[in-house]
Coordinates of N, CA and C in Angstrom, one line a residue:
Chain A
D926 N 75.3 -59.5 -40.4 CA 74.6 -59.8 -39.1 C 74.8 -61.3 -38.8
I927 N 74.9 -61.6 -37.5 CA 75.0 -63.0 -37.1 C 73.6 -63.6 -37.1
V928 N 73.5 -64.7 -37.8 CA 72.2 -65.4 -37.8 C 72.2 -66.6 -36.8
M929 N 71.2 -66.6 -36.0 CA 71.1 -67.7 -35.0 C 70.0 -68.7 -35.4
T930 N 70.4 -70.0 -35.3 CA 69.4 -71.0 -35.6 C 69.3 -71.9 -34.4
Q931 N 68.1 -72.5 -34.3 CA 67.9 -73.4 -33.1 C 67.3 -74.7 -33.6
S932 N 67.6 -75.8 -32.9 CA 67.0 -77.1 -33.2 C 66.8 -77.9 -31.9
P933 N 65.7 -78.6 -31.8 CA 64.6 -78.7 -32.8 C 63.7 -77.4 -32.7
D934 N 62.7 -77.3 -33.6 CA 61.7 -76.3 -33.5 C 60.8 -76.5 -32.3
S935 N 60.5 -77.7 -32.0 CA 59.7 -78.1 -30.8 C 60.1 -79.5 -30.4
L936 N 59.9 -79.7 -29.1 CA 60.1 -81.0 -28.6 C 59.2 -81.3 -27.4
A937 N 58.9 -82.5 -27.2 CA 58.1 -83.0 -26.0 C 58.9 -84.0 -25.2
V938 N 59.0 -83.8 -24.0 CA 59.8 -84.6 -23.1 C 59.0 -85.0 -21.9
S939 N 59.2 -86.2 -21.4 CA 58.5 -86.7 -20.2 C 59.0 -86.0 -19.0
L940 N 58.1 -85.8 -18.0 CA 58.5 -85.3 -16.7 C 59.6 -86.1 -16.1
G941 N 60.6 -85.4 -15.6 CA 61.8 -86.0 -15.0 C 62.9 -86.4 -16.0
E942 N 62.6 -86.3 -17.3 CA 63.6 -86.7 -18.3 C 64.4 -85.4 -18.7
R943 N 65.5 -85.7 -19.5 CA 66.3 -84.6 -19.9 C 65.8 -84.0 -21.2
A944 N 65.9 -82.7 -21.3 CA 65.6 -81.9 -22.5 C 66.8 -81.2 -23.0
T945 N 67.1 -81.3 -24.3 CA 68.3 -80.6 -24.9 C 67.9 -79.8 -26.1
I946 N 68.3 -78.5 -26.0 CA 68.0 -77.6 -27.1 C 69.3 -77.1 -27.7
N947 N 69.4 -77.1 -29.0 CA 70.7 -76.6 -29.6 C 70.5 -75.3 -30.3
C948 N 71.6 -74.6 -30.3 CA 71.7 -73.2 -30.9 C 73.0 -73.1 -31.7
K949 N 72.9 -72.5 -32.9 CA 74.1 -72.4 -33.7 C 74.1 -71.0 -34.2
S950 N 75.3 -70.4 -34.2 CA 75.5 -69.0 -34.8 C 76.2 -69.1 -36.1
S951 N 75.9 -68.2 -37.0 CA 76.5 -68.2 -38.3 C 78.0 -67.8 -38.3
Q952 N 78.5 -67.2 -37.2 CA 79.9 -67.0 -37.0 C 80.2 -67.1 -35.5
S953 N 81.4 -67.2 -35.2 CA 81.8 -67.4 -33.8 C 81.4 -66.2 -33.0
V954 N 80.9 -66.5 -31.8 CA 80.6 -65.5 -30.8 C 81.6 -65.6 -29.6
L955 N 82.7 -66.3 -29.8 CA 83.7 -66.3 -28.8 C 84.7 -65.1 -29.0
Y956 N 84.7 -64.3 -27.9 CA 85.7 -63.2 -27.9 C 87.0 -63.8 -27.3
S957 N 87.9 -64.0 -28.2 CA 89.1 -64.8 -27.8 C 89.9 -64.2 -26.7
S958 N 90.1 -62.9 -26.8 CA 91.0 -62.2 -25.8 C 90.4 -62.2 -24.4
K959 N 89.1 -62.4 -24.3 CA 88.4 -62.5 -23.0 C 88.0 -64.0 -22.7
N960 N 88.2 -64.8 -23.7 CA 87.8 -66.2 -23.6 C 86.3 -66.3 -23.1
K961 N 85.5 -65.5 -23.7 CA 84.0 -65.6 -23.3 C 83.2 -65.7 -24.5
N962 N 82.2 -66.5 -24.4 CA 81.2 -66.7 -25.5 C 80.0 -65.7 -25.2
Y963 N 79.7 -64.9 -26.2 CA 78.7 -63.8 -26.0 C 77.3 -64.4 -26.4
L964 N 76.8 -65.3 -25.5 CA 75.6 -66.1 -25.9 C 74.8 -66.2 -24.6
A965 N 73.5 -65.9 -24.7 CA 72.5 -66.0 -23.6 C 71.4 -66.9 -24.0
W966 N 70.7 -67.4 -23.0 CA 69.5 -68.2 -23.2 C 68.4 -67.5 -22.4
Y967 N 67.2 -67.5 -22.9 CA 66.0 -67.0 -22.3 C 64.8 -68.0 -22.3
Q968 N 64.0 -67.9 -21.3 CA 62.8 -68.7 -21.3 C 61.6 -67.8 -21.3
Q969 N 60.6 -68.1 -22.2 CA 59.4 -67.3 -22.3 C 58.2 -68.2 -22.1
K970 N 57.5 -68.0 -21.0 CA 56.2 -68.7 -20.8 C 55.1 -67.9 -21.4
P971 N 53.9 -68.6 -21.7 CA 52.8 -67.9 -22.4 C 52.3 -66.7 -21.7
G972 N 52.2 -65.6 -22.4 CA 51.7 -64.3 -21.8 C 52.7 -63.6 -20.9
Q973 N 53.9 -64.0 -20.9 CA 54.9 -63.4 -20.1 C 56.1 -62.9 -20.9
P974 N 56.9 -61.9 -20.4 CA 58.1 -61.5 -21.1 C 59.1 -62.6 -20.9
P975 N 60.2 -62.6 -21.8 CA 61.3 -63.5 -21.6 C 62.0 -63.3 -20.3
K976 N 62.6 -64.4 -19.8 CA 63.3 -64.3 -18.6 C 64.8 -64.9 -18.9
L977 N 65.8 -64.1 -18.4 CA 67.1 -64.6 -18.6 C 67.4 -65.8 -17.8
L978 N 68.0 -66.8 -18.4 CA 68.4 -68.1 -17.8 C 69.9 -68.2 -17.6
I979 N 70.6 -68.0 -18.7 CA 72.0 -68.3 -18.9 C 72.7 -67.2 -19.6
Y980 N 73.9 -66.8 -19.2 CA 74.7 -65.8 -20.0 C 76.1 -66.3 -20.0
W981 N 76.9 -65.7 -20.9 CA 78.3 -66.2 -21.1 C 78.2 -67.7 -21.5
A982 N 77.2 -68.1 -22.1 CA 76.9 -69.5 -22.6 C 76.7 -70.5 -21.5
S983 N 77.2 -70.2 -20.3 CA 77.2 -71.3 -19.3 C 77.0 -70.8 -17.9
T984 N 76.8 -69.5 -17.7 CA 76.7 -68.9 -16.3 C 75.2 -68.8 -16.0
R985 N 74.7 -69.5 -15.0 CA 73.3 -69.4 -14.6 C 73.0 -68.1 -13.9
E986 N 71.9 -67.5 -14.3 CA 71.4 -66.3 -13.7 C 71.0 -66.6 -12.3
S987 N 71.2 -65.7 -11.3 CA 70.8 -65.9 -10.0 C 69.3 -66.3 -9.9
G988 N 69.0 -67.3 -9.1 CA 67.7 -67.8 -8.9 C 67.2 -68.8 -9.9
V989 N 68.0 -69.1 -10.9 CA 67.6 -70.1 -11.9 C 67.9 -71.5 -11.3
P990 N 67.0 -72.4 -11.4 CA 67.3 -73.7 -10.8 C 68.5 -74.4 -11.5
D991 N 69.2 -75.2 -10.7 CA 70.4 -75.8 -11.3 C 70.2 -76.9 -12.2
R992 N 68.9 -77.3 -12.5 CA 68.6 -78.3 -13.5 C 68.8 -77.6 -14.9
F993 N 68.9 -76.3 -15.0 CA 69.2 -75.6 -16.2 C 70.7 -75.5 -16.4
S994 N 71.3 -75.9 -17.5 CA 72.7 -75.6 -17.7 C 73.0 -75.3 -19.2
G995 N 74.0 -74.5 -19.4 CA 74.4 -74.2 -20.8 C 75.8 -74.6 -21.1
S996 N 76.0 -75.0 -22.3 CA 77.4 -75.4 -22.7 C 77.6 -75.0 -24.2
G997 N 78.9 -75.2 -24.6 CA 79.3 -75.0 -26.0 C 80.2 -73.8 -26.1
S998 N 80.8 -73.6 -27.3 CA 81.7 -72.6 -27.5 C 81.8 -72.3 -29.0
G999 N 82.2 -71.1 -29.4 CA 82.4 -70.7 -30.8 C 81.0 -70.5 -31.5
T1000 N 80.6 -71.5 -32.2 CA 79.3 -71.4 -32.9 C 78.2 -72.4 -32.5
D1001 N 78.5 -73.3 -31.6 CA 77.6 -74.4 -31.3 C 77.3 -74.4 -29.8
F1002 N 76.1 -74.3 -29.4 CA 75.7 -74.2 -28.0 C 74.5 -75.1 -27.7
T1003 N 74.4 -75.4 -26.4 CA 73.3 -76.3 -25.9 C 72.8 -75.8 -24.6
L1004 N 71.4 -75.8 -24.5 CA 70.8 -75.6 -23.2 C 70.2 -77.0 -22.8
T1005 N 70.5 -77.4 -21.6 CA 70.0 -78.7 -21.1 C 69.2 -78.5 -19.8
I1006 N 68.1 -79.1 -19.8 CA 67.3 -79.2 -18.6 C 67.4 -80.6 -18.1
S1007 N 68.0 -80.8 -17.0 CA 68.4 -82.2 -16.6 C 67.2 -83.1 -16.2
S1008 N 66.2 -82.5 -15.6 CA 65.0 -83.2 -15.2 C 63.8 -82.3 -15.3
L1009 N 63.1 -82.5 -16.4 CA 62.0 -81.6 -16.8 C 60.9 -81.6 -15.7
Q1010 N 60.6 -80.3 -15.4 CA 59.4 -80.1 -14.5 C 58.3 -79.5 -15.3
A1011 N 57.1 -79.6 -14.7 CA 55.9 -79.0 -15.4 C 56.0 -77.6 -15.7
E1012 N 56.7 -76.8 -14.8 CA 56.8 -75.4 -14.9 C 57.8 -75.0 -16.0
D1013 N 58.5 -75.9 -16.6 CA 59.5 -75.6 -17.6 C 58.9 -75.5 -19.0
V1014 N 57.6 -75.8 -19.1 CA 56.9 -75.7 -20.4 C 57.0 -74.2 -20.8
A1015 N 57.6 -74.0 -22.0 CA 57.9 -72.6 -22.4 C 58.6 -72.6 -23.8
V1016 N 58.8 -71.5 -24.3 CA 59.6 -71.3 -25.5 C 61.0 -70.8 -25.1
Y1017 N 62.1 -71.4 -25.6 CA 63.4 -71.1 -25.2 C 64.1 -70.4 -26.4
Y1018 N 64.8 -69.3 -26.2 CA 65.5 -68.5 -27.2 C 67.0 -68.4 -26.8
C1019 N 67.9 -68.6 -27.8 CA 69.2 -68.2 -27.6 C 69.4 -66.8 -28.3
Q1020 N 70.5 -66.1 -27.8 CA 70.7 -64.7 -28.3 C 72.2 -64.4 -28.3
Q1021 N 72.7 -63.8 -29.3 CA 74.1 -63.4 -29.3 C 74.2 -61.9 -29.0
Y1022 N 75.2 -61.6 -28.2 CA 75.5 -60.2 -28.0 C 77.0 -59.8 -28.3
Y1023 N 77.5 -60.6 -29.3 CA 78.9 -60.4 -29.7 C 78.9 -59.2 -30.6
S1024 N 77.9 -58.9 -31.4 CA 77.9 -57.8 -32.3 C 76.5 -57.3 -32.5
T1025 N 76.4 -56.0 -32.8 CA 75.1 -55.4 -33.2 C 74.9 -55.6 -34.7
P1026 N 73.7 -55.9 -35.1 CA 72.5 -56.1 -34.3 C 72.5 -57.3 -33.4
F1027 N 72.1 -57.2 -32.2 CA 71.9 -58.4 -31.4 C 70.8 -59.2 -32.0
T1028 N 71.0 -60.5 -32.1 CA 70.1 -61.4 -32.8 C 69.7 -62.6 -31.9
F1029 N 68.4 -63.0 -32.1 CA 67.9 -64.1 -31.4 C 67.7 -65.3 -32.3
G1030 N 67.7 -66.5 -31.7 CA 67.3 -67.7 -32.5 C 65.8 -67.6 -32.6
P1031 N 65.2 -68.5 -33.4 CA 63.8 -68.5 -33.7 C 62.9 -69.1 -32.6
G1032 N 63.6 -69.7 -31.6 CA 62.9 -70.3 -30.5 C 62.6 -71.8 -30.6
T1033 N 62.6 -72.4 -29.5 CA 62.3 -73.9 -29.4 C 61.2 -74.0 -28.4
K1034 N 60.1 -74.6 -28.8 CA 58.9 -74.8 -27.9 C 59.0 -76.1 -27.2
L1035 N 59.0 -76.1 -25.9 CA 59.2 -77.3 -25.1 C 57.9 -77.6 -24.4
D1036 N 57.4 -78.9 -24.6 CA 56.2 -79.3 -24.0 C 56.4 -80.6 -23.2
I1037 N 55.4 -81.0 -22.5 CA 55.4 -82.3 -21.7 C 54.9 -83.4 -22.6
K1038 N 55.6 -84.5 -22.6 CA 55.1 -85.7 -23.4 C 54.1 -86.4 -22.5
Chain B
Q1102 N 63.6 -54.6 -6.0 CA 63.5 -55.4 -7.2 C 63.3 -54.5 -8.4
V1103 N 64.1 -54.7 -9.5 CA 64.1 -53.9 -10.7 C 62.7 -53.9 -11.3
Q1104 N 62.2 -52.8 -11.7 CA 60.9 -52.7 -12.3 C 61.0 -51.9 -13.6
L1105 N 60.4 -52.4 -14.7 CA 60.3 -51.7 -15.9 C 58.8 -51.8 -16.4
V1106 N 58.2 -50.6 -16.6 CA 56.8 -50.5 -17.0 C 56.7 -49.7 -18.2
E1107 N 56.2 -50.4 -19.3 CA 56.0 -49.8 -20.6 C 54.6 -49.2 -20.7
S1108 N 54.5 -48.2 -21.5 CA 53.2 -47.6 -21.8 C 53.2 -46.9 -23.1
G1109 N 52.1 -46.5 -23.6 CA 52.0 -45.8 -24.9 C 51.6 -46.6 -26.1
G1110 N 51.4 -47.9 -25.9 CA 51.0 -48.7 -27.1 C 49.5 -48.4 -27.4
G1111 N 49.1 -49.0 -28.6 CA 47.7 -48.8 -29.0 C 47.6 -49.1 -30.5
L1112 N 46.4 -48.7 -31.0 CA 46.1 -48.9 -32.4 C 46.4 -47.6 -33.2
V1113 N 47.2 -47.8 -34.3 CA 47.5 -46.6 -35.1 C 47.4 -47.0 -36.6
K1114 N 47.1 -46.1 -37.4 CA 47.0 -46.3 -38.8 C 48.4 -46.4 -39.5
P1115 N 48.5 -47.1 -40.6 CA 49.7 -47.1 -41.3 C 50.2 -45.7 -41.7
G1116 N 51.4 -45.4 -41.5 CA 52.0 -44.1 -41.7 C 51.9 -43.2 -40.5
G1117 N 51.2 -43.6 -39.5 CA 51.1 -42.8 -38.3 C 52.3 -42.9 -37.3
S1118 N 52.2 -42.3 -36.2 CA 53.2 -42.2 -35.2 C 52.7 -42.6 -33.8
L1119 N 53.7 -43.0 -33.0 CA 53.4 -43.4 -31.6 C 54.6 -43.2 -30.8
R1120 N 54.5 -42.9 -29.5 CA 55.6 -42.8 -28.7 C 55.5 -43.7 -27.5
L1121 N 56.4 -44.6 -27.3 CA 56.4 -45.6 -26.2 C 57.3 -45.0 -25.1
S1122 N 56.9 -45.3 -23.9 CA 57.6 -44.9 -22.7 C 57.9 -46.1 -21.8
C1123 N 59.0 -46.1 -21.1 CA 59.3 -47.2 -20.1 C 59.8 -46.5 -18.9
A1124 N 59.1 -46.7 -17.8 CA 59.5 -46.2 -16.5 C 60.3 -47.2 -15.7
A1125 N 61.5 -46.8 -15.3 CA 62.4 -47.7 -14.6 C 62.5 -47.4 -13.1
S1126 N 62.7 -48.4 -12.3 CA 62.8 -48.1 -10.9 C 63.7 -49.2 -10.2
E1127 N 64.2 -48.8 -9.1 CA 64.9 -49.8 -8.2 C 66.3 -50.1 -8.7
F1128 N 66.9 -49.3 -9.6 CA 68.3 -49.4 -9.9 C 68.8 -48.0 -10.5
T1129 N 70.1 -47.9 -10.5 CA 70.6 -46.6 -11.0 C 70.6 -46.6 -12.5
F1130 N 69.5 -46.0 -13.0 CA 69.1 -46.0 -14.4 C 70.3 -45.5 -15.3
S1131 N 70.9 -44.5 -14.9 CA 71.9 -43.9 -15.8 C 73.2 -44.8 -16.0
D1132 N 73.3 -45.8 -15.2 CA 74.5 -46.7 -15.3 C 74.3 -47.8 -16.3
Y1133 N 73.2 -47.9 -16.9 CA 72.9 -49.0 -17.8 C 72.5 -48.6 -19.2
Y1134 N 72.9 -49.4 -20.2 CA 72.3 -49.4 -21.5 C 70.9 -49.8 -21.3
M1135 N 70.0 -49.3 -22.2 CA 68.6 -49.8 -22.2 C 68.2 -50.2 -23.6
S1136 N 67.3 -51.0 -23.8 CA 67.0 -51.5 -25.1 C 65.5 -51.7 -25.3
W1137 N 65.0 -51.6 -26.5 CA 63.7 -52.0 -27.0 C 63.8 -53.3 -27.8
I1138 N 62.9 -54.2 -27.5 CA 62.9 -55.5 -28.2 C 61.4 -55.8 -28.5
R1139 N 61.1 -56.3 -29.7 CA 59.7 -56.5 -30.0 C 59.4 -57.9 -30.4
Q1140 N 58.1 -58.3 -30.3 CA 57.7 -59.6 -30.7 C 56.4 -59.5 -31.4
A1141 N 56.4 -59.8 -32.7 CA 55.1 -59.8 -33.4 C 54.3 -61.0 -32.9
P1142 N 53.0 -60.9 -33.1 CA 52.0 -61.9 -32.6 C 52.4 -63.3 -33.0
G1143 N 52.6 -64.2 -32.1 CA 53.0 -65.6 -32.4 C 54.4 -65.8 -33.0
K1144 N 55.2 -64.8 -33.0 CA 56.5 -64.9 -33.6 C 57.6 -64.8 -32.5
G1145 N 58.9 -64.7 -33.0 CA 60.0 -64.7 -32.1 C 60.4 -63.2 -31.7
L1146 N 61.5 -63.1 -31.1 CA 62.0 -61.8 -30.6 C 62.9 -61.1 -31.6
E1147 N 62.8 -59.8 -31.6 CA 63.6 -59.0 -32.5 C 64.1 -57.8 -31.8
W1148 N 65.4 -57.7 -31.7 CA 66.0 -56.5 -31.1 C 65.7 -55.3 -32.0
V1149 N 65.3 -54.2 -31.4 CA 65.0 -53.0 -32.1 C 66.0 -51.9 -32.0
S1150 N 66.5 -51.6 -30.8 CA 67.4 -50.5 -30.6 C 67.9 -50.6 -29.2
H1151 N 69.1 -49.9 -29.0 CA 69.6 -49.7 -27.6 C 70.3 -48.4 -27.5
I1152 N 70.4 -47.9 -26.3 CA 71.0 -46.6 -26.0 C 71.9 -46.7 -24.8
S1153 N 73.0 -46.1 -24.8 CA 73.9 -46.1 -23.7 C 73.4 -45.2 -22.5
G1154 N 74.0 -45.4 -21.4 CA 73.6 -44.7 -20.2 C 73.6 -43.2 -20.3
G1155 N 74.6 -42.7 -21.0 CA 74.7 -41.2 -21.2 C 74.1 -40.8 -22.6
S1156 N 73.5 -41.7 -23.3 CA 72.9 -41.4 -24.6 C 73.9 -41.2 -25.7
S1157 N 75.2 -41.5 -25.5 CA 76.3 -41.3 -26.5 C 76.2 -42.3 -27.6
Y1158 N 75.8 -43.5 -27.2 CA 75.9 -44.6 -28.2 C 74.5 -45.1 -28.4
I1159 N 74.1 -45.1 -29.7 CA 72.7 -45.6 -30.1 C 72.8 -46.5 -31.3
N1160 N 72.1 -47.6 -31.3 CA 72.1 -48.4 -32.5 C 70.6 -48.8 -32.8
Y1161 N 70.4 -49.1 -34.0 CA 69.0 -49.5 -34.5 C 69.1 -50.7 -35.4
A1162 N 68.1 -51.5 -35.4 CA 67.9 -52.6 -36.4 C 67.6 -51.9 -37.7
D1163 N 68.1 -52.5 -38.8 CA 67.9 -52.0 -40.1 C 66.4 -51.8 -40.4
S1164 N 65.6 -52.6 -39.8 CA 64.1 -52.6 -40.1 C 63.5 -51.4 -39.6
V1165 N 64.1 -50.7 -38.7 CA 63.5 -49.5 -38.1 C 64.3 -48.2 -38.3
K1166 N 65.5 -48.4 -38.8 CA 66.4 -47.2 -38.9 C 65.8 -46.1 -39.8
G1167 N 65.9 -44.9 -39.3 CA 65.3 -43.8 -40.1 C 63.8 -43.5 -39.7
R1168 N 63.2 -44.5 -39.1 CA 61.8 -44.3 -38.7 C 61.6 -44.2 -37.2
F1169 N 62.4 -44.9 -36.4 CA 62.3 -45.0 -35.0 C 63.4 -44.2 -34.4
T1170 N 63.2 -43.6 -33.2 CA 64.2 -42.8 -32.5 C 64.1 -43.2 -31.0
I1171 N 65.2 -43.7 -30.5 CA 65.3 -44.1 -29.1 C 65.9 -42.9 -28.3
S1172 N 65.4 -42.7 -27.1 CA 65.9 -41.6 -26.2 C 65.7 -42.0 -24.8
R1173 N 66.3 -41.2 -23.9 CA 66.1 -41.5 -22.5 C 66.2 -40.2 -21.7
D1174 N 65.6 -40.1 -20.6 CA 65.7 -39.0 -19.6 C 66.1 -39.6 -18.3
N1175 N 67.4 -39.5 -18.0 CA 67.9 -40.1 -16.8 C 67.4 -39.4 -15.5
A1176 N 67.0 -38.1 -15.6 CA 66.4 -37.4 -14.5 C 65.0 -38.0 -14.1
K1177 N 64.4 -38.5 -15.1 CA 63.0 -39.1 -14.9 C 63.1 -40.6 -14.9
N1178 N 64.3 -41.2 -15.0 CA 64.4 -42.7 -15.1 C 63.5 -43.3 -16.1
S1179 N 63.5 -42.7 -17.3 CA 62.6 -43.1 -18.4 C 63.3 -43.3 -19.7
L1180 N 62.8 -44.3 -20.4 CA 63.3 -44.6 -21.8 C 62.1 -44.4 -22.7
Y1181 N 62.4 -44.0 -23.9 CA 61.4 -43.7 -24.9 C 61.7 -44.3 -26.3
L1182 N 60.6 -44.5 -27.1 CA 60.8 -45.0 -28.4 C 59.8 -44.2 -29.3
Q1183 N 60.3 -43.3 -30.1 CA 59.4 -42.5 -31.0 C 59.3 -43.3 -32.3
M1184 N 58.1 -43.7 -32.7 CA 57.9 -44.5 -33.8 C 57.1 -43.7 -34.9
N1185 N 57.8 -43.5 -36.0 CA 57.1 -42.7 -37.1 C 57.0 -43.6 -38.3
S1186 N 56.2 -43.2 -39.3 CA 56.0 -43.9 -40.5 C 55.7 -45.4 -40.3
L1187 N 54.8 -45.7 -39.4 CA 54.5 -47.0 -38.9 C 53.9 -47.9 -40.0
R1188 N 54.3 -49.1 -40.0 CA 53.8 -50.1 -41.1 C 53.2 -51.3 -40.4
A1189 N 52.4 -52.0 -41.1 CA 51.7 -53.2 -40.6 C 52.7 -54.1 -39.9
E1190 N 53.9 -54.3 -40.5 CA 54.9 -55.2 -40.0 C 55.5 -54.7 -38.7
D1191 N 55.2 -53.5 -38.2 CA 55.7 -53.1 -36.9 C 54.7 -53.5 -35.8
T1192 N 53.6 -54.1 -36.2 CA 52.7 -54.6 -35.1 C 53.4 -55.7 -34.3
A1193 N 53.4 -55.4 -33.0 CA 54.1 -56.3 -32.1 C 53.9 -55.8 -30.6
V1194 N 54.3 -56.7 -29.7 CA 54.5 -56.3 -28.3 C 55.9 -55.7 -28.2
Y1195 N 56.0 -54.6 -27.7 CA 57.3 -53.9 -27.5 C 57.7 -54.0 -26.0
Y1196 N 58.9 -54.6 -25.8 CA 59.4 -54.8 -24.5 C 60.6 -53.8 -24.3
C1197 N 60.6 -53.2 -23.1 CA 61.7 -52.4 -22.6 C 62.6 -53.4 -21.8
A1198 N 63.9 -53.4 -22.0 CA 64.8 -54.3 -21.3 C 66.0 -53.6 -20.8
R1199 N 66.5 -53.9 -19.6 CA 67.7 -53.4 -19.1 C 68.8 -54.3 -19.7
V1200 N 69.9 -53.7 -20.1 CA 71.0 -54.4 -20.7 C 72.2 -54.5 -19.7
S1201 N 72.5 -55.7 -19.3 CA 73.7 -55.9 -18.4 C 74.9 -55.6 -19.2
G1202 N 75.9 -54.9 -18.6 CA 77.1 -54.5 -19.4 C 78.3 -54.7 -18.6
D1203 N 79.4 -54.2 -19.1 CA 80.7 -54.3 -18.4 C 80.7 -53.3 -17.2
W1204 N 81.7 -53.3 -16.4 CA 81.6 -52.6 -15.1 C 81.6 -51.1 -15.3
L1205 N 81.9 -50.7 -16.5 CA 81.8 -49.2 -16.8 C 80.5 -48.8 -17.4
G1206 N 79.7 -49.9 -17.7 CA 78.5 -49.6 -18.4 C 78.7 -49.1 -19.8
A1207 N 79.9 -49.4 -20.4 CA 80.3 -48.9 -21.7 C 80.0 -49.9 -22.8
V1208 N 79.9 -51.2 -22.5 CA 79.7 -52.3 -23.5 C 78.4 -53.0 -23.1
P1209 N 77.4 -53.1 -24.0 CA 76.2 -53.8 -23.7 C 76.3 -55.3 -23.9
Y1210 N 75.7 -56.0 -23.0 CA 75.7 -57.5 -23.1 C 74.3 -58.0 -23.2
Y1211 N 73.9 -58.8 -22.3 CA 72.6 -59.5 -22.4 C 71.5 -58.7 -21.7
F1212 N 70.3 -59.1 -21.9 CA 69.1 -58.4 -21.3 C 68.7 -59.1 -20.0
D1213 N 69.0 -58.5 -18.9 CA 68.7 -59.1 -17.6 C 67.4 -58.9 -16.9
Y1214 N 66.7 -57.8 -17.3 CA 65.4 -57.5 -16.8 C 64.5 -57.0 -18.0
W1215 N 63.3 -57.5 -18.0 CA 62.3 -57.1 -19.0 C 61.0 -56.6 -18.4
G1216 N 60.4 -55.6 -19.1 CA 59.1 -55.2 -18.7 C 58.1 -56.2 -19.2
Q1217 N 56.8 -55.9 -18.9 CA 55.7 -56.7 -19.3 C 55.3 -56.5 -20.8
G1218 N 55.7 -55.4 -21.4 CA 55.5 -55.1 -22.8 C 54.2 -54.3 -23.0
T1219 N 54.2 -53.6 -24.2 CA 53.0 -52.8 -24.6 C 52.8 -53.2 -26.0
L1220 N 51.5 -53.4 -26.4 CA 51.1 -53.8 -27.7 C 50.9 -52.6 -28.6
V1221 N 51.6 -52.7 -29.8 CA 51.4 -51.7 -30.8 C 50.7 -52.4 -32.0
T1222 N 49.6 -51.9 -32.4 CA 48.9 -52.5 -33.6 C 48.8 -51.5 -34.7
V1223 N 49.3 -51.8 -35.8 CA 49.3 -50.9 -37.0 C 48.3 -51.4 -38.0
S1224 N 47.2 -50.8 -38.1 CA 46.1 -51.3 -39.0 C 45.2 -50.2 -39.4
S1225 N 44.7 -50.3 -40.6 CA 43.7 -49.3 -41.1 C 42.3 -49.7 -40.7

């Protein structure tokens, strides 16, 4: 199974500042023949289901604000929120879909400083 | 707008059974893999199972293999999860999710729509 890890476990960022969350997979999730990273990011607010933010490591889902961006390749990935808004307080999860079982990172809790 | 509505959760004793349902609407249900994902109270997300559009391909997490059975009825736009031999560690909110896939619907990718979830509590 591919093990996903995230860092930090939690972070607090001031409004308008940049937030960066890291995700690492235990093996590469880059499908070389397609040149695609099988990695997604989700946002979960309290009492709500997760919401898809990013797929293919860097493709923003329709309707997701452009302050959210994803980057990385192979085993190391980053979710960046360029200018934190109050509504971004949530837990963020990365997930690999390179192989079954699909696995999630443990989550990173993002708060306002 | 895609809608997924789970039902069937509740309190069950260890060793008992429960059947979850997910009613889907506003998309061509048979074109998509569907999945169950669970979240224990205060914990992270755990993929449980998925099933292809025509039910030909099914996978389970090791933690539920042999105890849970996923199925679907495309005529009713419904997804199911039969849960047997339930354990305390199966206590969680169970989410139904649509799986975005390749253009043939043959390869599952990420989860693009999620239901609100249904709570399963296993306790004596």
